[in-house]
XYZ file of C-alpha atoms in Angstrom:
295
model
C -13.147 -2.949 15.029
C -16.169 -3.560 12.819
C -16.464 -2.331 9.222
C -17.927 1.050 10.170
C -15.284 1.656 12.831
C -12.559 0.801 10.326
C -14.149 3.105 7.746
C -14.240 6.008 10.197
C -10.668 5.406 11.337
C -9.278 5.372 7.805
C -11.358 8.418 6.848
C -10.599 10.678 9.788
C -7.753 9.537 12.044
C -4.239 10.938 11.971
C -1.638 8.394 10.939
C -0.411 6.381 7.989
C -0.755 2.979 6.324
C 2.145 0.534 6.515
C 2.820 -1.399 3.303
C 3.860 -4.938 4.309
C 2.905 -6.514 0.984
C 6.157 -7.452 -0.751
C 5.323 -10.259 -3.178
C 7.449 -13.088 -4.554
C 9.446 -10.900 -6.925
C 10.337 -8.240 -4.358
C 10.795 -10.526 -1.339
C 14.528 -11.309 -1.860
C 15.312 -7.579 -1.980
C 13.233 -6.964 1.159
C 15.047 -9.773 2.967
C 18.462 -8.412 1.910
C 17.472 -5.044 3.333
C 16.565 -6.861 6.549
C 20.004 -8.498 6.659
C 19.114 -11.933 5.286
C 21.009 -12.930 2.133
C 19.708 -15.353 -0.479
C 22.017 -18.149 0.699
C 19.984 -18.279 3.940
C 17.141 -20.101 2.148
C 16.910 -22.616 -0.658
C 13.195 -22.863 -1.430
C 10.352 -20.435 -2.006
C 8.611 -21.754 1.107
C 11.672 -20.977 3.240
C 11.869 -17.504 1.694
C 8.224 -16.764 2.432
C 8.648 -18.156 5.935
C 11.455 -15.686 6.610
C 9.520 -12.698 5.286
C 6.492 -13.747 7.335
C 8.681 -13.865 10.448
C 9.819 -10.298 9.670
C 6.272 -9.064 9.202
C 5.088 -10.827 12.364
C 7.904 -9.176 14.301
C 6.776 -5.786 12.996
C 3.081 -6.364 13.688
C 3.699 -7.557 17.263
C 6.205 -4.829 18.188
C 4.954 -2.476 20.925
C 5.431 0.601 18.731
C 3.234 -0.836 15.951
C -0.237 0.134 17.126
C -3.316 1.977 15.961
C -2.185 5.121 17.746
C -0.047 6.119 14.739
C -0.507 3.286 12.222
C -3.986 3.458 10.676
C -3.694 0.359 8.534
C -1.405 -2.286 7.082
C -1.401 -3.722 3.557
C -0.750 -7.465 3.546
C 0.507 -9.976 1.008
C -1.943 -12.888 0.550
C 0.301 -15.343 2.385
C 0.573 -12.910 5.291
C -3.227 -12.602 5.469
C -3.412 -16.385 5.687
C -0.714 -16.615 8.379
C -0.678 -16.038 12.125
C 0.918 -13.426 14.364
C 0.769 -13.288 18.140
C -1.062 -16.635 18.107
C -3.984 -15.483 15.965
C -4.777 -14.824 12.283
C -2.907 -11.742 11.086
C -6.037 -9.670 10.260
C -7.345 -10.359 13.777
C -3.991 -9.476 15.323
C -4.000 -6.165 13.450
C -7.570 -5.231 14.385
C -6.849 -6.093 18.025
C -4.059 -3.489 17.887
C -6.345 -0.906 16.286
C -4.767 -1.324 12.828
C -7.046 -1.724 9.779
C -6.087 -4.675 7.518
C -5.827 -4.300 3.731
C -4.807 -6.910 1.136
C -2.673 -6.634 -2.015
C -4.726 -8.357 -4.732
C -2.907 -7.696 -8.019
C -0.834 -10.418 -9.665
C 1.949 -8.190 -10.933
C 2.524 -6.096 -14.035
C 2.341 -6.631 -17.775
C 5.315 -5.608 -19.922
C 5.449 -1.907 -20.719
C 3.291 -0.745 -23.618
C 2.316 2.820 -24.517
C 4.447 4.119 -21.662
C 2.649 2.153 -18.920
C 2.488 -1.246 -17.269
C -1.047 -2.534 -16.815
C -2.065 -5.083 -14.198
C -1.943 -8.723 -15.197
C -5.295 -10.567 -15.340
C -6.749 -11.638 -11.990
C -8.988 -14.613 -12.848
C -9.351 -15.719 -9.220
C -10.078 -12.263 -7.819
C -13.680 -12.943 -6.764
C -12.633 -15.981 -4.730
C -9.803 -14.040 -3.090
C -12.105 -11.133 -2.226
C -14.665 -13.499 -0.689
C -11.932 -15.051 1.458
C -10.517 -11.668 2.475
C -13.935 -10.379 3.519
C -14.497 -13.480 5.637
C -11.176 -12.865 7.402
C -12.169 -9.317 8.379
C -10.058 -7.466 5.816
C -11.324 -3.922 5.171
C -9.862 -3.100 1.780
C -7.529 -4.014 -1.048
C -4.626 -2.547 -3.013
C -3.728 -3.045 -6.673
C -0.789 -1.480 -8.481
C 0.011 -0.438 -12.028
C 2.902 1.762 -13.209
C 3.203 4.864 -15.397
C 6.657 5.371 -16.934
C 5.893 8.096 -19.499
C 3.395 10.943 -19.881
C 1.252 9.045 -22.388
C -2.353 10.309 -22.489
C -3.699 7.062 -23.951
C -1.591 4.874 -21.677
C -2.627 6.754 -18.537
C -6.284 6.672 -19.607
C -6.032 2.882 -20.057
C -4.426 2.456 -16.623
C -7.167 4.490 -14.938
C -9.940 2.657 -16.775
C -8.563 -0.737 -15.727
C -8.066 0.377 -12.130
C -11.621 1.694 -11.788
C -13.163 -1.362 -13.460
C -11.450 -3.648 -10.950
C -12.404 -1.240 -8.152
C -16.080 -1.836 -8.942
C -15.518 -5.585 -8.638
C -13.941 -4.998 -5.221
C -16.715 -2.666 -4.055
C -19.276 -5.346 -4.972
C -17.685 -7.555 -2.291
C -18.069 -4.870 0.368
C -14.365 -4.023 0.392
C -12.616 -0.662 0.002
C -10.358 -0.465 -3.076
C -7.048 1.367 -2.978
C -6.349 2.405 -6.571
C -2.579 2.633 -7.134
C -1.382 3.955 -10.512
C 2.234 4.581 -9.515
C 4.175 7.196 -11.465
C 7.844 6.300 -11.779
C 9.649 9.071 -9.868
C 12.632 8.692 -12.217
C 10.495 9.522 -15.246
C 11.753 12.559 -17.175
C 8.197 13.847 -17.669
C 6.928 13.009 -14.201
C 5.244 16.384 -13.657
C 3.203 16.032 -16.861
C 2.212 12.510 -15.849
C 1.001 13.843 -12.481
C -1.366 16.291 -14.184
C -2.613 13.779 -16.769
C -3.243 11.192 -14.051
C -5.043 13.681 -11.807
C -7.356 14.791 -14.602
C -8.065 11.216 -15.731
C -8.905 10.134 -12.172
C -11.186 13.146 -11.663
C -13.218 12.047 -14.696
C -13.333 8.420 -13.542
C -14.509 9.381 -10.045
C -17.743 10.718 -11.547
C -18.653 7.177 -12.624
C -18.115 5.404 -9.283
C -21.262 3.410 -8.564
C -23.888 4.333 -5.967
C -22.604 6.353 -3.049
C -19.347 4.395 -2.883
C -15.943 5.896 -2.171
C -12.495 4.719 -3.183
C -8.987 5.328 -1.908
C -6.031 6.442 -4.008
C -2.360 5.522 -3.569
C -0.228 7.878 -5.630
C 3.413 8.784 -6.076
C 4.320 12.020 -4.295
C 3.815 14.660 -7.016
C 6.716 16.548 -8.554
C 4.887 19.811 -7.788
C 3.346 20.080 -4.324
C -0.425 20.428 -4.323
C -1.000 18.782 -7.715
C -3.368 16.255 -6.171
C -5.312 18.663 -3.925
C -8.482 18.208 -6.004
C -8.303 14.456 -5.388
C -7.722 14.859 -1.651
C -10.872 16.968 -1.332
C -13.063 14.968 -3.747
C -16.271 13.619 -2.129
C -15.768 10.191 -3.731
C -12.271 9.767 -2.253
C -12.011 8.371 1.261
C -8.275 9.058 1.562
C -5.255 9.750 -0.622
C -2.115 7.919 0.475
C 1.397 8.279 -0.919
C 3.972 5.655 -1.780
C 7.636 6.379 -1.171
C 8.530 5.292 -4.714
C 12.224 4.730 -4.033
C 12.874 7.838 -1.932
C 14.765 7.179 1.298
C 12.656 7.965 4.351
C 13.951 11.499 5.120
C 13.319 12.660 1.551
C 10.002 10.809 1.275
C 8.776 12.419 4.487
C 9.979 15.884 3.457
C 8.250 15.634 0.073
C 5.060 14.190 1.570
C 4.830 16.979 4.147
C 4.527 19.516 1.305
C 1.208 17.952 0.240
C -1.541 18.777 2.721
C -4.062 15.995 3.234
C -1.964 13.168 1.770
C -0.748 10.519 4.205
C 1.997 7.943 3.828
C 1.700 4.343 2.747
C 5.385 3.494 2.828
C 7.123 0.140 2.551
C 10.880 0.432 2.065
C 10.976 3.837 3.771
C 9.301 2.289 6.837
C 11.504 -0.809 7.017
C 14.911 0.522 5.928
C 16.488 0.596 9.414
C 15.260 -2.840 10.568
C 17.651 -5.813 10.776
C 16.923 -9.368 11.866
C 20.022 -9.412 14.119
C 18.550 -6.688 16.355
C 17.385 -7.417 19.870
C 13.690 -6.894 20.573
C 14.450 -3.544 22.193
C 16.678 -2.405 19.309
C 14.123 -3.518 16.748
C 11.250 -1.724 18.444
C 13.319 1.445 18.896
C 14.226 1.504 15.187
C 10.659 0.762 14.125
C 9.254 3.309 16.570
C 11.579 6.007 15.259
C 10.473 5.341 11.682
C 6.815 5.342 12.712
C 7.206 8.667 14.508
C 8.910 10.287 11.507
C 6.344 9.026 8.984
C 3.424 9.883 11.279
C 4.706 13.454 11.631
C 4.960 13.857 7.852
C 1.432 12.467 7.453
C -0.036 14.832 10.032
C 0.544 18.029 8.028
């Protein structure tokens, strides 16, 4: 797939985006969920080797194809690794899956009810490398814990400023201001975030589009104006801690939003499984998430 083919697939095809981008801080938890305890490795390199093996197993499974999986978000080390004897972005495109890259460096401490992204001083170099490897887009995450008008405005401003830097490299930015689903004022945060993003979309440069990755709203339909906005290529939803059945049920209430799940996609996978068992479990999850994304 070339850039235009990837653009059209993400914009129009039925399916969802797999989030395979656990970073250093979340990798031990992801490995435990996969059935590998921390005593199975003693160094960071061994840990990242194990998580790469898990991701490679997912990417090369028969059920993981562009028929239902539109794209996959990668951790930087995964982008630089191989699967099926070829660079991971190439392996994905060969299967009809559009590659994205997580580019943020984690979160600042909470202030004003939100957690901003940490500085990314090497972002231009990373974007240049990602583009050369055939990556289509990027993802960057911040977190909203309280319905703070000033905090949410600051999050959105930072996200859109970095999005312009990404667009300048010919890559598609996924803007991810996650709302904590355990927040007591989650519904108010949804509305504040929607309205702040609508204002920011008016300032997107040229004829560019962006993507949005948002928590499933407390009230179905809250993000309809974002789904239909001409500057938004696609709105995808994170599972945010919901188990897969609940995440899929909540997502299905929001027409036009598609999934970009991580834990909810991987929760039934274990490293002890045979190839057939692994593919059956993965295929079942893919079918369930695809159905919820097709509403």
